[in-house]
Each structure stands twice: as structure tokens, then as C-alpha cells.
Tab-separated table of C-alpha atoms in Angstrom:
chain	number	residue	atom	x	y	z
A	1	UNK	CA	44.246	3.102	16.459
A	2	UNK	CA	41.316	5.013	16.718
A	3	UNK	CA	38.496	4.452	18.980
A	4	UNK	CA	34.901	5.488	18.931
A	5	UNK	CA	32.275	5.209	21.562
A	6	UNK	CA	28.860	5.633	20.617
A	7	UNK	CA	25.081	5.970	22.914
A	8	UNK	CA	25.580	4.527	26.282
A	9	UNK	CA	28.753	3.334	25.936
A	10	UNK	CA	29.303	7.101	25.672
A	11	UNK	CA	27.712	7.856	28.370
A	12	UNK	CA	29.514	4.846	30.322
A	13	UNK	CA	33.065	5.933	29.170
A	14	UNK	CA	32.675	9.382	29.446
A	15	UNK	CA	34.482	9.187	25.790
A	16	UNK	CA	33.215	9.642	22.282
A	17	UNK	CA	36.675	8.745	20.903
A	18	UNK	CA	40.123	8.500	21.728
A	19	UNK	CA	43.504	7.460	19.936
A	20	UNK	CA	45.611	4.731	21.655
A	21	UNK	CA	48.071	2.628	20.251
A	22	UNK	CA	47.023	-1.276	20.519
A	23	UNK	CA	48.000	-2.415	23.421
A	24	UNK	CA	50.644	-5.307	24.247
A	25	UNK	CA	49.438	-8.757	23.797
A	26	UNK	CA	45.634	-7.576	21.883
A	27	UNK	CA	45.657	-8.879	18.557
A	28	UNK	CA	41.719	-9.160	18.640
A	29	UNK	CA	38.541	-7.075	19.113
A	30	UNK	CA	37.876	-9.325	22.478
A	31	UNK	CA	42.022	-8.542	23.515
A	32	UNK	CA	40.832	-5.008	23.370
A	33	UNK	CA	37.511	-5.078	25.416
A	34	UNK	CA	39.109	-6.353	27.694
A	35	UNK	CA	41.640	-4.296	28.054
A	36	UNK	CA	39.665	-1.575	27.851
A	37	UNK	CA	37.138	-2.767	30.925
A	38	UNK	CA	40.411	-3.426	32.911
A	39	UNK	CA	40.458	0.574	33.354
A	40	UNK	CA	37.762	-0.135	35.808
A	41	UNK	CA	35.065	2.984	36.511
A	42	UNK	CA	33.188	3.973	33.444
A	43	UNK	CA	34.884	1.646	31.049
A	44	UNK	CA	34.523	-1.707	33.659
A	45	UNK	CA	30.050	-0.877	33.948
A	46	UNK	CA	30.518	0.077	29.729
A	47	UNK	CA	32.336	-3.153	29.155
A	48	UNK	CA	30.944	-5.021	32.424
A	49	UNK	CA	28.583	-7.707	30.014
A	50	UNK	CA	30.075	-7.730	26.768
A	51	UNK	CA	27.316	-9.490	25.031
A	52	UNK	CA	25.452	-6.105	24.980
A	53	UNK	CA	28.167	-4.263	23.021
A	54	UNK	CA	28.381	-4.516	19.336
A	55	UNK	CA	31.806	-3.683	17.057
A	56	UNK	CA	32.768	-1.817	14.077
A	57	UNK	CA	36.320	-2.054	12.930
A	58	UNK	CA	36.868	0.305	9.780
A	59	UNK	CA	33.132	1.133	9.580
A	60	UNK	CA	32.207	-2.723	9.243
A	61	UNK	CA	30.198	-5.094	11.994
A	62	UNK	CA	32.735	-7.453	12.876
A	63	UNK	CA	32.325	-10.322	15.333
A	64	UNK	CA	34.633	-9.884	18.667
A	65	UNK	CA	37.120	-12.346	17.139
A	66	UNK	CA	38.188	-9.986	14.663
A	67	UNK	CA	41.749	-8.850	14.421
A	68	UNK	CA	43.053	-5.731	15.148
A	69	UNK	CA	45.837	-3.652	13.805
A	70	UNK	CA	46.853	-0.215	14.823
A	71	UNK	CA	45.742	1.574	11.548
A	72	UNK	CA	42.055	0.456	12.066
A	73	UNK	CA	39.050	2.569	13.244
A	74	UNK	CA	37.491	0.722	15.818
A	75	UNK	CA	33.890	1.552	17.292
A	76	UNK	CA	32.111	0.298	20.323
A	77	UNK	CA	28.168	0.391	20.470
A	78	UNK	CA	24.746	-1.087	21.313
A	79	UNK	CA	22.834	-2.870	18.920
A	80	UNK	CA	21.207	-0.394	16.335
A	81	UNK	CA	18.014	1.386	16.661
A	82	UNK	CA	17.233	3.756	13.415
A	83	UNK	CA	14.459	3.697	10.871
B	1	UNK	CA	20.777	8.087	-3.142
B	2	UNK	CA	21.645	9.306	0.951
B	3	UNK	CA	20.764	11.727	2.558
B	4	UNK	CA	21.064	12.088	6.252
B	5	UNK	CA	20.366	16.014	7.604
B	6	UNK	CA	18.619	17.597	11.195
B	7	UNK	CA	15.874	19.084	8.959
B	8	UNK	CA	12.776	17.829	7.984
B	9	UNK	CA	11.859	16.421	4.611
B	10	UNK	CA	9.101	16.839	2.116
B	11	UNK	CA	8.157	13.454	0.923
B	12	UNK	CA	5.742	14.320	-2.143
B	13	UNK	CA	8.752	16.341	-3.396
B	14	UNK	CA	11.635	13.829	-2.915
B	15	UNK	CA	9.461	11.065	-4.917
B	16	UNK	CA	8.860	13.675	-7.101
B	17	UNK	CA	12.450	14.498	-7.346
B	18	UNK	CA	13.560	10.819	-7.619
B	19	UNK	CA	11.146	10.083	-10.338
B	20	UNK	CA	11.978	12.919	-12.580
B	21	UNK	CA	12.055	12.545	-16.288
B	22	UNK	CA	12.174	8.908	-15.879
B	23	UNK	CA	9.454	7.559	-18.193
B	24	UNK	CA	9.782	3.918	-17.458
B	25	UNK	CA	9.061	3.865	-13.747
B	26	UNK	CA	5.377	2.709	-13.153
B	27	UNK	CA	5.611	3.048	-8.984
B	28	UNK	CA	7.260	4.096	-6.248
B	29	UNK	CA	6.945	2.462	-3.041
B	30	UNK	CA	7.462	4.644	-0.206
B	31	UNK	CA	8.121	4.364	3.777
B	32	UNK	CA	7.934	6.869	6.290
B	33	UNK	CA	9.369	6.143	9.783
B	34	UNK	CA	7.444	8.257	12.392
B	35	UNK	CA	8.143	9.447	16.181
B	36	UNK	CA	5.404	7.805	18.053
B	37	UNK	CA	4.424	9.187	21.379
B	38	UNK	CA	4.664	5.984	23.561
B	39	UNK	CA	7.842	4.370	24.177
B	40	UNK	CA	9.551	1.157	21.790
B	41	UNK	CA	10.069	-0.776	25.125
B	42	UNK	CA	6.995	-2.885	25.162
B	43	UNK	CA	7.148	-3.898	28.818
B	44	UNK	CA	6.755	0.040	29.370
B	45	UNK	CA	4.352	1.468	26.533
B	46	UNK	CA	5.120	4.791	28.404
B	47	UNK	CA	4.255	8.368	27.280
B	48	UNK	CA	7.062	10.288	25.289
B	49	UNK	CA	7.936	13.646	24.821
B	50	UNK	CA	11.107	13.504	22.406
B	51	UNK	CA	13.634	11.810	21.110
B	52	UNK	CA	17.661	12.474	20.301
B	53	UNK	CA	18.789	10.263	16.885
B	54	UNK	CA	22.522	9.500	17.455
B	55	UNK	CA	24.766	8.077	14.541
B	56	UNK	CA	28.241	7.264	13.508
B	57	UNK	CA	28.030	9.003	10.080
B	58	UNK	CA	30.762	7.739	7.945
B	59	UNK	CA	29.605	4.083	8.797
B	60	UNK	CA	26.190	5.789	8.439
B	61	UNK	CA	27.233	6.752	5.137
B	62	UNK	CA	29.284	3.311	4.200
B	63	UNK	CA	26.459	1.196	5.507
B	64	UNK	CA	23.392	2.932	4.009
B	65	UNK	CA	25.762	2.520	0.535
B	66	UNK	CA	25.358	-0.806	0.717
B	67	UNK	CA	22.324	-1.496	1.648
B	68	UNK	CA	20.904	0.016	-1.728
B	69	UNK	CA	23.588	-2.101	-3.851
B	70	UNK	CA	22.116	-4.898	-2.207
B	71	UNK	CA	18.623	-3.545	-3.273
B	72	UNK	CA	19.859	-2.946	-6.613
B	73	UNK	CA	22.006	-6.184	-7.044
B	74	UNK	CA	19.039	-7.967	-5.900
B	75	UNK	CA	16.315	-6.620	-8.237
B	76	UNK	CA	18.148	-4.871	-10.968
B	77	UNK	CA	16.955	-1.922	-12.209
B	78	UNK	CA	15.496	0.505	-9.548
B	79	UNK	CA	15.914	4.032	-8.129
B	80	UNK	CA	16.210	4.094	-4.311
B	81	UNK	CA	16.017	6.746	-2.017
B	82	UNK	CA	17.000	7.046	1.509
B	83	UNK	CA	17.166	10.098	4.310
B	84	UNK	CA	17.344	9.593	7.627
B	85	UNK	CA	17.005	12.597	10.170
B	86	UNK	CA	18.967	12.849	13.278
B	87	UNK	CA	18.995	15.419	16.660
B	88	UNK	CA	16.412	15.518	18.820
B	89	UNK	CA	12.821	14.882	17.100
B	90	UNK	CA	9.194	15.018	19.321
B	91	UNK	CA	6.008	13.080	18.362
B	92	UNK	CA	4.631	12.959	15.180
B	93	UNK	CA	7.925	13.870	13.556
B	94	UNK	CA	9.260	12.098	10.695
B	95	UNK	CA	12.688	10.174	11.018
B	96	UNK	CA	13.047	8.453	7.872
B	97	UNK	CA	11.975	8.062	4.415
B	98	UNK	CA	12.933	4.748	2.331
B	99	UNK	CA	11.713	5.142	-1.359
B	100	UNK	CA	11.665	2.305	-4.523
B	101	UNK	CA	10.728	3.145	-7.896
B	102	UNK	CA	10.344	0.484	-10.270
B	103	UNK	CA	9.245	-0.121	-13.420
B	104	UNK	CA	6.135	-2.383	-11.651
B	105	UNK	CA	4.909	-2.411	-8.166
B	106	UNK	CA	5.964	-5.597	-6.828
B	107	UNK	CA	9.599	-4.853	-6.790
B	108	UNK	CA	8.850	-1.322	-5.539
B	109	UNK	CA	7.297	-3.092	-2.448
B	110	UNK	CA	9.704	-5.521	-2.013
B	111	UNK	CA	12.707	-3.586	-2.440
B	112	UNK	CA	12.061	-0.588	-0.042
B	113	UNK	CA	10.895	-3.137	2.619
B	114	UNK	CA	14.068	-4.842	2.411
B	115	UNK	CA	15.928	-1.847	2.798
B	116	UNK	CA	13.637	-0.573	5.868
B	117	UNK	CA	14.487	-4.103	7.692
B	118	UNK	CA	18.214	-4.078	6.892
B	119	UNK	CA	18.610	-0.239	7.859
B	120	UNK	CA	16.963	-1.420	11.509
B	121	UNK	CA	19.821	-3.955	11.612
B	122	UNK	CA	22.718	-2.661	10.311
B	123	UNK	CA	22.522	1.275	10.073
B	124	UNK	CA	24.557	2.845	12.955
B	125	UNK	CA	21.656	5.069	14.468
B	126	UNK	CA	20.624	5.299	18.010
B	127	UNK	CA	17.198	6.581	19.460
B	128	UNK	CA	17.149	7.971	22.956
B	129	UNK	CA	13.435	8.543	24.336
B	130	UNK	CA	13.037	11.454	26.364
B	131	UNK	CA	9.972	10.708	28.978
B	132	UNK	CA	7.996	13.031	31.651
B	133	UNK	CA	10.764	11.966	34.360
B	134	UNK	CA	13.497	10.004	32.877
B	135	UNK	CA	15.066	9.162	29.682
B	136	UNK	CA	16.763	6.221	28.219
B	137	UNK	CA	18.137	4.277	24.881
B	138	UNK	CA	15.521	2.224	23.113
B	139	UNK	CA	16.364	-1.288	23.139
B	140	UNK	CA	16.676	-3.099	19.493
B	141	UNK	CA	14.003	-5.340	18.557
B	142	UNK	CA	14.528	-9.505	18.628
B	143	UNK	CA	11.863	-9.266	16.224
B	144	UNK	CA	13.713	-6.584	13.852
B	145	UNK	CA	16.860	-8.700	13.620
B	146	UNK	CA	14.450	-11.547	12.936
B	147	UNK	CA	12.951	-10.049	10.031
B	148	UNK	CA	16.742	-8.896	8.593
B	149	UNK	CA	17.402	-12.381	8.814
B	150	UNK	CA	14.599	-13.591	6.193
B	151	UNK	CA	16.348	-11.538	4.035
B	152	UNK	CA	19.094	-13.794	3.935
B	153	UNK	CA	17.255	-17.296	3.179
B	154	UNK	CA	15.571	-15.713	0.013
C	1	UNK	CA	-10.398	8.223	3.164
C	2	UNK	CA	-10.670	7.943	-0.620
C	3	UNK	CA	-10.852	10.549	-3.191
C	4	UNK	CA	-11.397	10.456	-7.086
C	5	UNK	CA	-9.970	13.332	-9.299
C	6	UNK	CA	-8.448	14.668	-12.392
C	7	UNK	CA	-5.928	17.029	-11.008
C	8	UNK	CA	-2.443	15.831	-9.357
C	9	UNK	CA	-1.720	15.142	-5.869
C	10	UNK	CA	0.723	15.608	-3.534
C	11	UNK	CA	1.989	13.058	-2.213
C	12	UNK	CA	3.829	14.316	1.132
C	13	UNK	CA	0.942	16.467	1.605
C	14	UNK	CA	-1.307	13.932	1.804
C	15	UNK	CA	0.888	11.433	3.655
C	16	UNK	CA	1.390	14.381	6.481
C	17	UNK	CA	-2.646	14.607	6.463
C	18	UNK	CA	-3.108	11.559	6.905
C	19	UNK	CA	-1.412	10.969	10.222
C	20	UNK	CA	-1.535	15.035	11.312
C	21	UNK	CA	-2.027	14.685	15.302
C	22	UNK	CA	-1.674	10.940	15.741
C	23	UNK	CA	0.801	9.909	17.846
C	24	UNK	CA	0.529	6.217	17.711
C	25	UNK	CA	2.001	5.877	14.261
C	26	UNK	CA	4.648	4.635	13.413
C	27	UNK	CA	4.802	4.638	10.263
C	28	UNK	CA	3.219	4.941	6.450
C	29	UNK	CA	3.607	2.851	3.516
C	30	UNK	CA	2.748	4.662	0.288
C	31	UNK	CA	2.443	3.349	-3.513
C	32	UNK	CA	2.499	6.071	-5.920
C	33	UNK	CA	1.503	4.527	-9.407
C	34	UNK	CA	2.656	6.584	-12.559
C	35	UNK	CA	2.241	6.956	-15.983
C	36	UNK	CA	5.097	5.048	-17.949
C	37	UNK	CA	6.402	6.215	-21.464
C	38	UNK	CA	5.912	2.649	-22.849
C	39	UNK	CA	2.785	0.208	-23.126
C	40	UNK	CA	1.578	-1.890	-20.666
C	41	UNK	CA	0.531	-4.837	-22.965
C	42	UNK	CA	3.960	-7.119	-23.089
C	43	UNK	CA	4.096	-8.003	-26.806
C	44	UNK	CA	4.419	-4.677	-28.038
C	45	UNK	CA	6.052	-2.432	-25.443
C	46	UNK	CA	5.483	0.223	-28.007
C	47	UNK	CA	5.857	3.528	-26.913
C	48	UNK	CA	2.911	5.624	-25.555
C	49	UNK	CA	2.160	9.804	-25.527
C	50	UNK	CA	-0.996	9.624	-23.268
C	51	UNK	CA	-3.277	7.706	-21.376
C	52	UNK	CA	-7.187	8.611	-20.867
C	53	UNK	CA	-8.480	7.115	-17.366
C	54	UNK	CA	-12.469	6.069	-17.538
C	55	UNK	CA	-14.613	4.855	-14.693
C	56	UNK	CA	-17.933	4.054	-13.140
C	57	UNK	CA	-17.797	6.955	-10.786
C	58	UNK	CA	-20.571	5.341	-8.171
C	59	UNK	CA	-19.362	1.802	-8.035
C	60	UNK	CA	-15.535	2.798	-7.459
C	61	UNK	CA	-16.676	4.674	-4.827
C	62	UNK	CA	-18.479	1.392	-3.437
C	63	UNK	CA	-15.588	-0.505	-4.204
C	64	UNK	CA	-12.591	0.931	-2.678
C	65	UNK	CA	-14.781	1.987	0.344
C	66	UNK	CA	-14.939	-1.831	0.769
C	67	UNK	CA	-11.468	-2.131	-0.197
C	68	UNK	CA	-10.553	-0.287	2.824
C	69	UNK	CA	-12.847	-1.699	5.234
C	70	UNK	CA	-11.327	-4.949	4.363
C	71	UNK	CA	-8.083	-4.091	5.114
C	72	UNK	CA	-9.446	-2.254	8.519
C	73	UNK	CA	-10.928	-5.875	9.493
C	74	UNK	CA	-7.595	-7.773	8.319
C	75	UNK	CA	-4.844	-5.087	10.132
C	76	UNK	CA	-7.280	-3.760	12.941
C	77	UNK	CA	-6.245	-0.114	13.619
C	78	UNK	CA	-4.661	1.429	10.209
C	79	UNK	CA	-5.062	4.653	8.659
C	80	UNK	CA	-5.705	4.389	4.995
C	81	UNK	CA	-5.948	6.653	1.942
C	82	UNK	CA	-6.810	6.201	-1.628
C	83	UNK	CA	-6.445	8.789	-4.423
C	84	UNK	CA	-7.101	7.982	-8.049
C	85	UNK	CA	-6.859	10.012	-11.055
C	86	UNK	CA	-9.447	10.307	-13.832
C	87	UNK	CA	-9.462	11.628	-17.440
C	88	UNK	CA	-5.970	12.248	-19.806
C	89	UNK	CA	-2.475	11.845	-18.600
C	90	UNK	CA	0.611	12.317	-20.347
C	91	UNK	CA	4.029	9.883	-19.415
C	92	UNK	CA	5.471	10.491	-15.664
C	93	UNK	CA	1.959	11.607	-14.688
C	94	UNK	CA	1.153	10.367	-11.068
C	95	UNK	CA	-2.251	8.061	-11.510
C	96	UNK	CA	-2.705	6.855	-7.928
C	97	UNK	CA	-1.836	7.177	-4.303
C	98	UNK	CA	-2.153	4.139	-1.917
C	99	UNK	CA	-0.912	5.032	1.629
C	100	UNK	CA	-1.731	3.215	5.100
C	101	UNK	CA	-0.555	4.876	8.158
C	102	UNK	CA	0.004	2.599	11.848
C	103	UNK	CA	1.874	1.569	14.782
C	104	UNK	CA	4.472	-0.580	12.910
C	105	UNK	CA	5.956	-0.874	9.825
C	106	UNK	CA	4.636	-4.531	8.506
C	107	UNK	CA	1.229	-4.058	8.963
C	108	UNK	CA	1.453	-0.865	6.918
C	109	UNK	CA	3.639	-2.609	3.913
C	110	UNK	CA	1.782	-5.400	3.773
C	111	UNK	CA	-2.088	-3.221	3.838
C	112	UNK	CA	-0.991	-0.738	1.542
C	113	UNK	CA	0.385	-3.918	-0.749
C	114	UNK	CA	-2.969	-5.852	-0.242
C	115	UNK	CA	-4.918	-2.379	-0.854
C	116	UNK	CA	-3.223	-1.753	-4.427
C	117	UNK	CA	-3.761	-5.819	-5.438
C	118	UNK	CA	-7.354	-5.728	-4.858
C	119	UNK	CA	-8.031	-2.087	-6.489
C	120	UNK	CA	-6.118	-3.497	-9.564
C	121	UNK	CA	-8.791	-6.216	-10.092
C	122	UNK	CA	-11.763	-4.573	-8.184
C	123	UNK	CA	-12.243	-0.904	-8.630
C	124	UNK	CA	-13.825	-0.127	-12.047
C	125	UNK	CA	-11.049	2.358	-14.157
C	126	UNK	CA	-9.784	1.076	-17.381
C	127	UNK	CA	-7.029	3.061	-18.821
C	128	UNK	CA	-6.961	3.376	-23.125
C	129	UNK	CA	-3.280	3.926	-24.109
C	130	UNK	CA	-2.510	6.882	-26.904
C	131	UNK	CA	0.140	6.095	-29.600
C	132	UNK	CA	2.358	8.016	-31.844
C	133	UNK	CA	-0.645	6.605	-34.717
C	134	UNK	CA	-3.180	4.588	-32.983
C	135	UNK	CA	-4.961	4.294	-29.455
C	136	UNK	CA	-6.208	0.866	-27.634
C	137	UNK	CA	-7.571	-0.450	-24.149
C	138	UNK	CA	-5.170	-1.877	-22.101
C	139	UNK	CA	-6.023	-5.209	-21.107
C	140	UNK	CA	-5.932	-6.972	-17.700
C	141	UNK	CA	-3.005	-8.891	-16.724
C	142	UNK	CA	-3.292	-12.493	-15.719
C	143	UNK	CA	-1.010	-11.494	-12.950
C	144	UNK	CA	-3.027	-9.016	-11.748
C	145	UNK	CA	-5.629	-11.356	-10.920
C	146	UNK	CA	-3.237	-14.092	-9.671
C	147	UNK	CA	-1.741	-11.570	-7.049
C	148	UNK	CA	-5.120	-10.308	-6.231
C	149	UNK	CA	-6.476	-14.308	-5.314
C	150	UNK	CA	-3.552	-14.517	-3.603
C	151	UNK	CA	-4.619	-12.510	-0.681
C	152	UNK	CA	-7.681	-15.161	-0.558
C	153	UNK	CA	-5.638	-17.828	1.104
C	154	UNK	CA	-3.946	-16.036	3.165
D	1	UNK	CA	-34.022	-1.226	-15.491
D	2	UNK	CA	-30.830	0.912	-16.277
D	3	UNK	CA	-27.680	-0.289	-18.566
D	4	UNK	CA	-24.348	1.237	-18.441
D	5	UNK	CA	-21.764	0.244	-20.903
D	6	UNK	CA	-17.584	1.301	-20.391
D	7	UNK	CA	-14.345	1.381	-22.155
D	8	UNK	CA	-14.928	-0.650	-25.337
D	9	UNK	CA	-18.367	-1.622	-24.743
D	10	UNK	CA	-19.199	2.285	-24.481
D	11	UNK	CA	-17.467	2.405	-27.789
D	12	UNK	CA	-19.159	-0.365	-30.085
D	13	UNK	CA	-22.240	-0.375	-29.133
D	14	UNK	CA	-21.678	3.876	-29.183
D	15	UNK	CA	-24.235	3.830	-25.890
D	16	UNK	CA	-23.089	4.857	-22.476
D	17	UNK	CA	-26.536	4.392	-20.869
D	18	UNK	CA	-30.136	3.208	-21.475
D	19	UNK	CA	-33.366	2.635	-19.863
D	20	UNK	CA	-34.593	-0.929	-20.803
D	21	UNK	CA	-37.653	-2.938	-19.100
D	22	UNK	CA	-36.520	-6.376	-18.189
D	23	UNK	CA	-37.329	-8.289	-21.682
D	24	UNK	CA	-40.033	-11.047	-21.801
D	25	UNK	CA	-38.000	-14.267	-20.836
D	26	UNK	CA	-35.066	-12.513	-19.979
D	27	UNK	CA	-34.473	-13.410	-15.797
D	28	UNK	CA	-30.478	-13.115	-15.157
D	29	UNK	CA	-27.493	-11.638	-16.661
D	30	UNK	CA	-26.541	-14.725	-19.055
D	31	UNK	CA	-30.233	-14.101	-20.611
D	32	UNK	CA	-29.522	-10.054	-21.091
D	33	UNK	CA	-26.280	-10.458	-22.657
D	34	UNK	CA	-27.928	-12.193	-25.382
D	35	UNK	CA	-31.116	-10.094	-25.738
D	36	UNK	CA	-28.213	-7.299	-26.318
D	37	UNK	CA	-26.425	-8.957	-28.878
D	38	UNK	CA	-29.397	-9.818	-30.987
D	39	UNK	CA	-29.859	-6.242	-31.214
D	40	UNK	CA	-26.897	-6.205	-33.831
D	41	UNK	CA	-24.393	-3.977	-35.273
D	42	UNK	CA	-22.701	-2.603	-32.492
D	43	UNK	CA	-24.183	-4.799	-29.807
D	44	UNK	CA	-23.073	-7.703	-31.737
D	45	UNK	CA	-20.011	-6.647	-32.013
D	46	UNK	CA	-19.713	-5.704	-28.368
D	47	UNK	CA	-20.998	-9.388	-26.794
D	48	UNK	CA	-19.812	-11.348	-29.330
D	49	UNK	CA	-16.968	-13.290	-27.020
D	50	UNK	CA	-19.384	-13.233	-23.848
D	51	UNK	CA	-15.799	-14.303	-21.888
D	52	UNK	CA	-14.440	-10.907	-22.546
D	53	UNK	CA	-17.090	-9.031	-20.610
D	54	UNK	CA	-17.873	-8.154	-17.235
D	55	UNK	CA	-20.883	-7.395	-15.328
D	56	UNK	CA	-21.651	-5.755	-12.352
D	57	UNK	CA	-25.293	-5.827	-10.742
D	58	UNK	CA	-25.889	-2.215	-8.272
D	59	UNK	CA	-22.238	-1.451	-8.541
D	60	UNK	CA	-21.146	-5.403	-7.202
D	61	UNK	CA	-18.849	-7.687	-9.666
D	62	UNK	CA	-21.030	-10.804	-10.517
D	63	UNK	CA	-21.528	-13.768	-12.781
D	64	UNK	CA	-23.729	-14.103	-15.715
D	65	UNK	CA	-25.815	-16.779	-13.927
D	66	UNK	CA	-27.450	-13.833	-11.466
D	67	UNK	CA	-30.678	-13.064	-11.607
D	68	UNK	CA	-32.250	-9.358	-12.768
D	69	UNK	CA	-34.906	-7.520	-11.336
D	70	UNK	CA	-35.967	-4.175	-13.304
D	71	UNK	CA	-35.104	-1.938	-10.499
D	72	UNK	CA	-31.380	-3.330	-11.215
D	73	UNK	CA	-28.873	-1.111	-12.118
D	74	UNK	CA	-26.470	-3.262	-14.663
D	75	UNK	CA	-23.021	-2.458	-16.132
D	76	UNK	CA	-21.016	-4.152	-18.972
D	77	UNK	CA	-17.413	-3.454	-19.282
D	78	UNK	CA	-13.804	-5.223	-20.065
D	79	UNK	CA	-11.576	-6.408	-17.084
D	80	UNK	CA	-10.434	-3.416	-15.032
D	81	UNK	CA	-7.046	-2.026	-15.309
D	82	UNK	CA	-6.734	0.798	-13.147
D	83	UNK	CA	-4.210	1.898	-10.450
């Protein structure tokens, strides 16, 4: 699985994208956030209120219930500003 | 068609471009996005002096795709146009250009607004504002995801 | 700002005039109406080579001044600009520009929309459509002057 | 008092401008509209269906019921169609 971090998340993680093979017991995009804020430092304050962070899995929004398997692209990001 | 590039763009020239040859357009309906020099925030209103455009660009790409098969699903036959400019960008500068022609004006209008307020909603971009002292992401707007939303009911 | 002329514009030019050293917009919504290869009256749809572009050079002045100062009292602070063509244009010829520059993007769709409705039943041009064999005036369209009373209500 | 005529009304009554004193009897636009077509011919012609003409008074749209002065500046032409 690939992983993508994108604005402050970047910032938070220290990470604009890693590979990492879905961890035991995640089946969902929720498993894996928090998972990934169980790392503590950078990740916990990225991951710390998860209602600010939004998902992409294959290049799709996708709601945190959505499931995960280890040939997706997942990405992690605040709400969109362009235009 | 999507274009998204550091440089600049020449608007005249792109509707110019997009209407080209086509003898059965009667308007275009265009929008350009600007760098303002006061911050988004509106608590703040504070003076800026840049900003850096992030974006993811294959969902970029995917999403900006399907935004203008919605457009063109939704009111059949239309040219659309879309660039978006990312890196860092100070006052004044232009960000984005959204462009509908149409056989009549009313679907020009229509269409390149709905593409301006789903882009705010669902294009991956992300606008850092560089200030005097500090700098910091620009928060979305409750009022931009409101307007996406209209969309829908219609 | 309006202008009346028989040459061509251009449009990014103009657009990049218009808000040149203003830092509190936004954005710009532009209409660009053009010449299309077919008649405007809905029966016949025939095809057209050229189209001549008359007017009552003082009173459009008058007019889309107070087009614009409408639209000034409606949206407060906007930046607007109105070119029109005059004289003979051939199919894919640009006939008018409509752009309104300001701090966010729905007050410049929606002036720049309301601008183009009332020019369309208020500025004096009448446009005479050239055949293959014969020429004729085009007429109004009822829904011209529906969309124009529309803005009334409002 | 001066007279413009556009588009089609330029056309049949082959005028694009005149100098006219107010007529005897004639006091708004209603009144000149038929003073014009009484001329004949072309003027006939050109205000024959009063419904298909338009008037403006010193460059303002108005109805036929307003009332003319001869410093007046009044044009006759079809709907508009420009833009």
C-alpha cells in the first residue's frame, strides 16, 4: 500500500509518502488512522483530531469507513483549497 | 481540456484557442481565480505577500476529468476549459482559469460556475499564504462546500 | 469602463487591465459573445456568412453607462468592463466582452450575468444577418426579455 | 425637433435623420407615429404594425403615451438584439 501525505499533514508527518504493507487487524481507512497516530510524534498531532483530515483511496474521496486493501493508493489531507 | 503548469496563462488566447474554427459557439463564459493580497481567513483579513499552490496531481488530473464530464453530461454539448497554476504565486497573480463555450450564454454561465464550485470542493489543491511574519494553510470555506452542495439538489 | 469599436479585442488583455494593481480581487467573470455560423431566428437555423452590427452611438453610450452603475449599486465594489463591436463580422468573430472583476467569485458571475441580460434588451445594436442569397434583421427573442425582467424581482 | 430612424426603419422609410417641428396637434409619441405614417410610401410601410416599433425619447426607452417637446431628440427602431 502506498501512502501519501499532503499540506500539513506533511508538515505534521514529516512524510510526503511512504509504502507499508496494511497492517494486522486494518481492514478500513479509520483501522489505518489509527494506526498510523499510534506512532505518536508527528503522526499522533497529524492524526490527533481526525475530523480535520480528509481521504483519498485510489485518487477518490472516500469516507473513513472505506475498505482498504494492500494494492490501493491511499492519501491523507485537509479539506481542499484551489480555484 | 486540463491543464495544470507553474507558468502563467494568457486568457484572451486560450478562449481563443478553445473556440477555434467552431462556428456554432455563440459565448464563452470565462473565470479567472486571482491571488488577493489579504488573507482567505476572515477572522484575520491580514496582509499577504505570496502564496505556495500544493496538489496531488494524478487525483488532480482524475478529479478535474470528471468534473467536466459532469459539466458535459449535465448540459450536453459544450467545450470546457480548465488550468490551474501551482508553486508559489504573489498578489495579483492568476491561479486559475475555468472556461464554457456554448452555443448560447446561459449554459456558458451556468456550466463554468458549476465547475468553479465543484473544483473548490473536490480538486486536490492546497493554498499556503505567506504573511509579513508567519505563514499558514488557508482554511476551506463552510460556505464553498455549501455552494457544491446546490449542485447536487438541481 | 465601456468601449464601442469595430476592430477585435483581446480578451486576456483586457481582463489583465482591468484588475492591473488591485489586490483585492479575487476574481473575474467574463462573457465573450461570438459570431455563430448559423441564424439566430429558430425556424430557420439557416446558415449565415456575415453579420453587420448597427447602433445609436450616443444612447448606447447612455445605456450601458447605466447598465454598469446598476450593477455597481446592486454588487457594491465590482470592477466592470464592456466592449462591443460595430459594423461587419464574419462567423467566429468575437462581438462583445462582458467582464466584472471583485473580491469573490459569486458576485462577479452573477454581475457579469445580470450585465449581459440587461445589454441584450437595453443597449441599442441590432445585428442584420447575411445569407448565402438573402440578408434580414434578426429579431428579439422573447427570452431575451423574459431573462432580462427577471432581474426585476430579484 | 430631431428624428432618428435604425435597422429597418432606417431602411423603409430610406431616412436616417430629419429635422421636424413638433406638428400642429401632435403632443406625445403615439400622436408622431401617426403623423409619420400618413406621410406614406416608406413611412407607411415602416409604422404600419405600431407594436413592432420602439421609441426612445433623449436616448431613454419609452412608451408611445410620452409626451414631445421640440427640443426632443426621438428615435424609432425594432427591438434590440445586440451582444
Amino acid at each position: 500500500m502506498k501512502i501519501l501525505y499532503f499540506a500539513w499533514l506533511k508538515e505534521k508527518t514529516s512524510l510526503a509518502e511512504e509504502d507499508l504493507s496494511l497492517p494486522c487487524g486494518v481492514s478500513t481507512v479509520a483501522g489505518l488512522m489509527e494506526y498510523l497516530k499510534n506512532r505518536g510524534g508527528g503522526f499522533a498531532d497529524a492524526f490527533a483530531d481526525s475530523t480535520l483530515v480528509r481521504v483519498a483511496v485510489n485518487m477518490e474521496h472516500v469516507q473513513t469507513s472505506h475498505p482498504l486493501n494492500n494494492a490501493d493508493e491511499v492519501a491523507f489531507f485537509p479539506p481542499v483549497t484551489g480555484g | 481540456m486540463i491543464r495544470i503548469q507553474t507558468k502563467d496563462f494568457d486568457a484572451g488566447a486560450e478562449i481563443k484557442n478553445l473556440v477555434s474554427g467552431k462556428g456554432n459557439i455563440g459565448g464563452v463564459c470565462s473565470f479567472i481565480g486571482l491571488v488577493r493580497d489579504f488573507s482567505a481567513s476572515e477572522q484575520s483579513g491580514e496582509k499577504i505577500t505570496a502564496m505556495t499552490l500544493e496538489h496531488y496531481p494524478a487525483m488532480t488530473e482524475k478529479q478535474l476529468e470528471k468534473i467536466e464530464t459532469q459539466a458535459q453530461e449535465r448540459w450536453g454539448s459544450i467545450e470546457t476549459l480548465i488550468i490551474h497554476r501551482v508553486g508559489r504565486l504573489e498578489p495579483t497573480a492568476q491561479i486559475v482559469l475555468v472556461a464554457v463555450a456554448a452555443a448560447h450564454r446561459d449554459v456558458a454561465f451556468e456550466a463554468a460556475r458549476f465547475i468553479m464550485d465543484i473544483l473548490k470542493t473536490e480538486a486536490p489543491f492546497w493554498k499556503k499564504e505567506e504573511g509579513p511574519t508567519t505563514s499558514k494553510w488557508v482554511e476551506a470555506k463552510a460556505s464553498d462546500i455549501a455552494k457544491a452542495g446546490l449542485w447536487e439538489k438541481k
